[in-house]
PDB file of C-alpha atoms in Angstrom:
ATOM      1  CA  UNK A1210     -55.282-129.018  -8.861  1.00  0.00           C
ATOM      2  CA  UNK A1211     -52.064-127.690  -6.922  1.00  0.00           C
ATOM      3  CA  UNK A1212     -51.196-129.092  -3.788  1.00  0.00           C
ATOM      4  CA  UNK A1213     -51.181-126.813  -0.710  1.00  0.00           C
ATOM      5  CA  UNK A1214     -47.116-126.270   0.221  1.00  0.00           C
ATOM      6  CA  UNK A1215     -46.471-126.726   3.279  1.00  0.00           C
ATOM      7  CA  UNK A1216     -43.087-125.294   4.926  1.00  0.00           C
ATOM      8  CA  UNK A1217     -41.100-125.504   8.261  1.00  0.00           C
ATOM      9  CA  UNK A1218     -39.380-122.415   9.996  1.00  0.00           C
ATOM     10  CA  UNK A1219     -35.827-123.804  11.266  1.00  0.00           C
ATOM     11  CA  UNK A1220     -35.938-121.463  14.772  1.00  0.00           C
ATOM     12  CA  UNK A1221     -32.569-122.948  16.493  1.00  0.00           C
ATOM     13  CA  UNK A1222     -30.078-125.234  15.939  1.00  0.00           C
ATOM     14  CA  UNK A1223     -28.970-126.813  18.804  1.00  0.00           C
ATOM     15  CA  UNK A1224     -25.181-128.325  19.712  1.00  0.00           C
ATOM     16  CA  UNK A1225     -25.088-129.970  23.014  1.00  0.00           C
ATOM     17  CA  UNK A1226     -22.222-130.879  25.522  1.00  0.00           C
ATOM     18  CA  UNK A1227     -20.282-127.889  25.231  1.00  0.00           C
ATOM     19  CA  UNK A1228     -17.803-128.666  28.626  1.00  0.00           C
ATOM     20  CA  UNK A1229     -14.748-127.092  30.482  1.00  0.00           C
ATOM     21  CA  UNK A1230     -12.629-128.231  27.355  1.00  0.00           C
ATOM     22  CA  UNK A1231     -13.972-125.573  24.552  1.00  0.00           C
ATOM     23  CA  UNK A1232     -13.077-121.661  25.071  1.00  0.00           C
ATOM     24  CA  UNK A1233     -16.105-120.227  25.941  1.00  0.00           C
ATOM     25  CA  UNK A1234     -15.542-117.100  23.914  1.00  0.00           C
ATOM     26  CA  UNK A1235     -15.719-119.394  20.449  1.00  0.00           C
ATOM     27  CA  UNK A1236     -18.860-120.203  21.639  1.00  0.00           C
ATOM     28  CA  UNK A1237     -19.763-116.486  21.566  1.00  0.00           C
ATOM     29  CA  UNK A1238     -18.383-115.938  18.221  1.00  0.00           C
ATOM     30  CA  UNK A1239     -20.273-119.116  16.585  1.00  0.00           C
ATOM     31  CA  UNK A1240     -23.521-117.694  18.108  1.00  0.00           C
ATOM     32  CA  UNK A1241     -22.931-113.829  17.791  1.00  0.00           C
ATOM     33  CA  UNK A1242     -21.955-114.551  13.379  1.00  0.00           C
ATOM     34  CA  UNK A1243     -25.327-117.689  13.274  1.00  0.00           C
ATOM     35  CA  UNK A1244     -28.016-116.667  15.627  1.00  0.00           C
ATOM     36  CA  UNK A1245     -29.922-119.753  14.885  1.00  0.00           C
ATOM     37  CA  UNK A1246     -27.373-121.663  16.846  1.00  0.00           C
ATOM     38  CA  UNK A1247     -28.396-122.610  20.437  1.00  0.00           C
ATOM     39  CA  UNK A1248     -25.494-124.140  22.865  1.00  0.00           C
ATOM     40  CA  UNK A1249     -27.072-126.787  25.096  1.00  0.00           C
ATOM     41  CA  UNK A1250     -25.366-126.939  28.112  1.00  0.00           C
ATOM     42  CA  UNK A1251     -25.617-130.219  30.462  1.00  0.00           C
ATOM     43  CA  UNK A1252     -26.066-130.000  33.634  1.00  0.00           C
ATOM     44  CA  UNK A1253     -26.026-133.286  36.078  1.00  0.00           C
ATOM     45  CA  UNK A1254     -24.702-132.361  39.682  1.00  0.00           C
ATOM     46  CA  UNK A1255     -22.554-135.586  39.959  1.00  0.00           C
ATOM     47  CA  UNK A1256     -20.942-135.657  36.617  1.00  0.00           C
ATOM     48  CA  UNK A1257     -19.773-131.410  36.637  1.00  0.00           C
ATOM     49  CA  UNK A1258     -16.685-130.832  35.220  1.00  0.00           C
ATOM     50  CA  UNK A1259     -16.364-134.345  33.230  1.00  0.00           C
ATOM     51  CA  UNK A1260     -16.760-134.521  29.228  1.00  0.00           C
ATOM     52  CA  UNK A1261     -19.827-132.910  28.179  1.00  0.00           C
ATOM     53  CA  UNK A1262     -20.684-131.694  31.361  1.00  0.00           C
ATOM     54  CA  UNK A1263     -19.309-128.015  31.956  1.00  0.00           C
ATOM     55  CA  UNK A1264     -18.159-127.270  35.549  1.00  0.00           C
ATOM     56  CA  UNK A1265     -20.280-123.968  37.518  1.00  0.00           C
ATOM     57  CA  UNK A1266     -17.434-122.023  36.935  1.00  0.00           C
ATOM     58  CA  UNK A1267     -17.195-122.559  33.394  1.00  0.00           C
ATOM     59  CA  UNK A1268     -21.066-121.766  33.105  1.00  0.00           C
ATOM     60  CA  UNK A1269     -20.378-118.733  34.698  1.00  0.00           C
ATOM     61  CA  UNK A1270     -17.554-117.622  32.445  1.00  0.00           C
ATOM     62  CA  UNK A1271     -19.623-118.130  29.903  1.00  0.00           C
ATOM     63  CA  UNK A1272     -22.109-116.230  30.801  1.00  0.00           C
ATOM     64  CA  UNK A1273     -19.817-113.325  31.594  1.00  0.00           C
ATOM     65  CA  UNK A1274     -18.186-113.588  28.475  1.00  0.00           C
ATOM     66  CA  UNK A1275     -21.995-113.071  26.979  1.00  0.00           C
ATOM     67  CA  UNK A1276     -23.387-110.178  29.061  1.00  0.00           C
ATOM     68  CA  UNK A1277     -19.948-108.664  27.902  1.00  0.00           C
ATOM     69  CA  UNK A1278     -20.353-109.573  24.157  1.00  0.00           C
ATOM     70  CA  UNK A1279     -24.615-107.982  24.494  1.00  0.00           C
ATOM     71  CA  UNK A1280     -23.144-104.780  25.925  1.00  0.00           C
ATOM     72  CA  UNK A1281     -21.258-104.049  23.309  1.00  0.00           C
ATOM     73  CA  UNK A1282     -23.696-104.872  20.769  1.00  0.00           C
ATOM     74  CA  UNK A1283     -25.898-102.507  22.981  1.00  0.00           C
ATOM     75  CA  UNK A1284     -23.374 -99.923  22.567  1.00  0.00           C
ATOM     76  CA  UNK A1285     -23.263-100.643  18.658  1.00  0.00           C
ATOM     77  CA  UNK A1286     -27.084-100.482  18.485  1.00  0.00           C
ATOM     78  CA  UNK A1287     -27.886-104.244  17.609  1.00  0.00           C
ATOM     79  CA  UNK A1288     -31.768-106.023  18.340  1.00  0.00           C
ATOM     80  CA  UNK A1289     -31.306-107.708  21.347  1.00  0.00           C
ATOM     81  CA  UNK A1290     -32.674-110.439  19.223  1.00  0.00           C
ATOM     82  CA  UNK A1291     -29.948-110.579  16.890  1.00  0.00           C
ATOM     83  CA  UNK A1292     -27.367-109.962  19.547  1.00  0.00           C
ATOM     84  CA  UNK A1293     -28.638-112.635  21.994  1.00  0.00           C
ATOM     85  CA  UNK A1294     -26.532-115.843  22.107  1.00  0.00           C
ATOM     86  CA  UNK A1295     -29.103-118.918  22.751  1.00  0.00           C
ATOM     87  CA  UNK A1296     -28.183-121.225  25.745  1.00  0.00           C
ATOM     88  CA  UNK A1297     -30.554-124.298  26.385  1.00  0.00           C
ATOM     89  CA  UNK A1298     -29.990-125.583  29.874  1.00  0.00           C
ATOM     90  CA  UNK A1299     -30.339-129.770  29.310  1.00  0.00           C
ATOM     91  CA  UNK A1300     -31.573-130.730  32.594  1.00  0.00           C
ATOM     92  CA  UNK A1301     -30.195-134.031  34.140  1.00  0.00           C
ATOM     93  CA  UNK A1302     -29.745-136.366  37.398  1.00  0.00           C
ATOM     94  CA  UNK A1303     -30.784-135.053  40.525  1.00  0.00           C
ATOM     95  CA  UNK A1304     -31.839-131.620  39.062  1.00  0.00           C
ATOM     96  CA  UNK A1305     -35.198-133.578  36.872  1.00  0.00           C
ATOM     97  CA  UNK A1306     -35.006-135.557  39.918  1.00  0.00           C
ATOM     98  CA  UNK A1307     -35.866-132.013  41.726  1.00  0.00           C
ATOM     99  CA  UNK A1308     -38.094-130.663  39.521  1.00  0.00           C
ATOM    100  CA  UNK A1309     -40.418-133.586  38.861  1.00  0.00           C
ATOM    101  CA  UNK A1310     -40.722-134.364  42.850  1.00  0.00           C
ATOM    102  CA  UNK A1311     -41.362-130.544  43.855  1.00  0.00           C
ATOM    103  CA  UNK A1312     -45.120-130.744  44.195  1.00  0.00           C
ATOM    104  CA  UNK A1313     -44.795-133.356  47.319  1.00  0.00           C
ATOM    105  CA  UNK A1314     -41.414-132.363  48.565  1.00  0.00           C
ATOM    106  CA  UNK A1315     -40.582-128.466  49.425  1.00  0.00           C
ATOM    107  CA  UNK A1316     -37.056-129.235  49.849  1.00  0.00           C
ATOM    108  CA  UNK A1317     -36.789-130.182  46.005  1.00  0.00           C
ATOM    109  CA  UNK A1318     -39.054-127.105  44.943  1.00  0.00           C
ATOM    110  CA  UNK A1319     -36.921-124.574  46.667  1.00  0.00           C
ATOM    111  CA  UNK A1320     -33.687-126.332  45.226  1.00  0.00           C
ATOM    112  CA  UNK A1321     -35.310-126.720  41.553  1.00  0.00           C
ATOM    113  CA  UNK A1322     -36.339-123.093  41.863  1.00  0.00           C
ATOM    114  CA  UNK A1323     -32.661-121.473  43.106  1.00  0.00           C
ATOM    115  CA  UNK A1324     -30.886-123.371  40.052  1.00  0.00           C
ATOM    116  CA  UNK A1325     -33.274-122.135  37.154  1.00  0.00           C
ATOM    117  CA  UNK A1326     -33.138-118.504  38.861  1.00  0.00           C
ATOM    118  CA  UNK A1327     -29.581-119.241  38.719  1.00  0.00           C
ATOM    119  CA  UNK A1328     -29.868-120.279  34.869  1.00  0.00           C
ATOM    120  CA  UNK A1329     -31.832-117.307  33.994  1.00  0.00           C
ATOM    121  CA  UNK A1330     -29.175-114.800  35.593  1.00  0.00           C
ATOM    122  CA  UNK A1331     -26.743-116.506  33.558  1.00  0.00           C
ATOM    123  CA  UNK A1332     -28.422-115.969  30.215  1.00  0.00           C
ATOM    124  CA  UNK A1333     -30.421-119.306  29.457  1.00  0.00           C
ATOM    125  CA  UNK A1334     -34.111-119.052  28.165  1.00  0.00           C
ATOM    126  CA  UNK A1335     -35.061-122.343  27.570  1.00  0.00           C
ATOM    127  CA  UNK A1336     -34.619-125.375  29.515  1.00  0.00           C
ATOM    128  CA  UNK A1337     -34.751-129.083  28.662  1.00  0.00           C
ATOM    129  CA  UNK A1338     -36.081-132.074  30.511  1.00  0.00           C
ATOM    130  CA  UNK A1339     -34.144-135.164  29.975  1.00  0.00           C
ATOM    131  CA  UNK A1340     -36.030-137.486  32.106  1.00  0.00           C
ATOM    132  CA  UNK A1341     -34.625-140.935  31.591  1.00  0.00           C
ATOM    133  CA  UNK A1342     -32.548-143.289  33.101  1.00  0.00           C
ATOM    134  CA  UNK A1343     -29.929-143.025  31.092  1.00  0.00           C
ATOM    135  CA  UNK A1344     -29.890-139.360  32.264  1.00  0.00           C
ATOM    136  CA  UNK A1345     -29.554-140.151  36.219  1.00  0.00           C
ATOM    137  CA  UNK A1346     -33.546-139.655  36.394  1.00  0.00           C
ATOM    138  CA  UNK A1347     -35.786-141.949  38.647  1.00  0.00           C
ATOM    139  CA  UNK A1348     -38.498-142.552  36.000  1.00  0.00           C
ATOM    140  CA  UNK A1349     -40.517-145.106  38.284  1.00  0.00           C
ATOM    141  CA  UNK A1350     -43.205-142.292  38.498  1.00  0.00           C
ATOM    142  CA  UNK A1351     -42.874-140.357  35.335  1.00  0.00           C
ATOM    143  CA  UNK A1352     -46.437-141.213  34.350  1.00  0.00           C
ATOM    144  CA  UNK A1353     -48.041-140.277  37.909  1.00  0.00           C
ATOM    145  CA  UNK A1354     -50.085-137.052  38.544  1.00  0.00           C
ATOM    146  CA  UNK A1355     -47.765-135.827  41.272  1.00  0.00           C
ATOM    147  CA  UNK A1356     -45.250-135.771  38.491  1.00  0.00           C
ATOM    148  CA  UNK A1357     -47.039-134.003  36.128  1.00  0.00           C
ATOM    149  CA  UNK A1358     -48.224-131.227  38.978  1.00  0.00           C
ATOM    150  CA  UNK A1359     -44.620-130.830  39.827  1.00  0.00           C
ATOM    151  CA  UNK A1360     -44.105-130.184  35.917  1.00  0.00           C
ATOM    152  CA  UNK A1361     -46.451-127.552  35.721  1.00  0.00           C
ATOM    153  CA  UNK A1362     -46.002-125.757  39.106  1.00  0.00           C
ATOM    154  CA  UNK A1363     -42.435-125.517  37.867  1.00  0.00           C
ATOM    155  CA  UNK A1364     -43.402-124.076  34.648  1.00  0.00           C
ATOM    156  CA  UNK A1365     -45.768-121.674  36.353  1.00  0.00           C
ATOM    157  CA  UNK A1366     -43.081-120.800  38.526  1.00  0.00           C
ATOM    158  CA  UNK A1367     -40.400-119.863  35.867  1.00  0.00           C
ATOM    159  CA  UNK A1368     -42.868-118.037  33.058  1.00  0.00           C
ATOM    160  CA  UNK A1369     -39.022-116.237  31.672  1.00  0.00           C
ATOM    161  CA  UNK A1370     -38.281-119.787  30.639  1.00  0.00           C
ATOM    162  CA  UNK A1371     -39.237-121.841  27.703  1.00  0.00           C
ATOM    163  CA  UNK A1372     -39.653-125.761  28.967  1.00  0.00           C
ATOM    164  CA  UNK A1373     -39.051-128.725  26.465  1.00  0.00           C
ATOM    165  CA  UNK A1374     -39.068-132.130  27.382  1.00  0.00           C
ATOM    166  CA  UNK A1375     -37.223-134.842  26.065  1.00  0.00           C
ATOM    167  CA  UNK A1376     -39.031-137.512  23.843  1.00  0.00           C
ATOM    168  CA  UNK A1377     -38.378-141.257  23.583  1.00  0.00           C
ATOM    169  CA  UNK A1378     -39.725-144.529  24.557  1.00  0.00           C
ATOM    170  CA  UNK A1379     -38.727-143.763  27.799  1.00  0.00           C
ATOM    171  CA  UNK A1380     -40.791-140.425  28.558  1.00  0.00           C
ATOM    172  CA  UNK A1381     -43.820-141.466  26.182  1.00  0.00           C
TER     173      UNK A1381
END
């Protein structure tokens, strides 16, 4: 009797950290000649700009430097899904913070909700929760409703986006 085979589809392959210290145009050539490569970009308000954690301007460069590159793949008739680079925004610090507070505080929903508009315009599709200490995250509460509520309003709110969370001891 044969065993049943089972396989797994590699979709992405994710490098994170990318910061104001790598050209962001390599980064468009690694991901326009291997579209299974997703650049996960970090983003944690108070450490911007330091090693492995890209400034705002260098985000936005980026994503210039990417709605340039898809245009002229447009022009040379590409699939938008083989011309689309893959950017994973890594949540951190006060932006989990945000997110995972926005069902009891409006002030946090309206900021959580600017900054992954803000991601979207710049070209990101999927966004990661790193909700641990470690991270700059209050985790106190992670196991409370109110948390969880604020989780899915902002995933209801943002259906463009793909959500992931981060997985360890810490966010069991």
């Amino acid at each position: 009797m044969t065993k049943p085979s089972i396989t797994a589809k590699l979709e992405a392959l994710g490098f994170c950290g990318a910061d104001d210290s790598v050209n962001p145009r390599l980064l468009a050539l690694i991901g326009q000649n291997y579209p299974l490569v997703e650049w996960g970009i970090l983003f944690r308000p108070d450490k911007e700009g330091e090693p492995r954690y890209a400034s705002i301007e260098w985000v936005s460069r980026l994503s210039q430097i990417l709605k340039n590159s898809r245009s002229n793949n447009q022009l040379q008739q590409q699939s938008e899904s083989r011309s689309r680079i893959r950017l994973a925004a890594h949540l951190c610090g006060s932006h989990v913070n945000d997110l995972l507070s926005s069902s009891i505080k409006p002030s946090s929903a309206t900021a959580i909700d600017a900054f992954l508009v803000q991601l979207y315009e710049w070209g990101f599709r999927r966004v990661q929760v790193n909700a641990t200490a470690v991270n700059g995250v209050f985790t106190e509460k992670l196991g409370e409703g109110t948390t969880l509520q604020a989780f899915l309003r902002t995933v209801n709110t943002h259906p463009k986006l793909e959500f992931i969370v981060q997985k360890n001891d810490e966010t069991e």
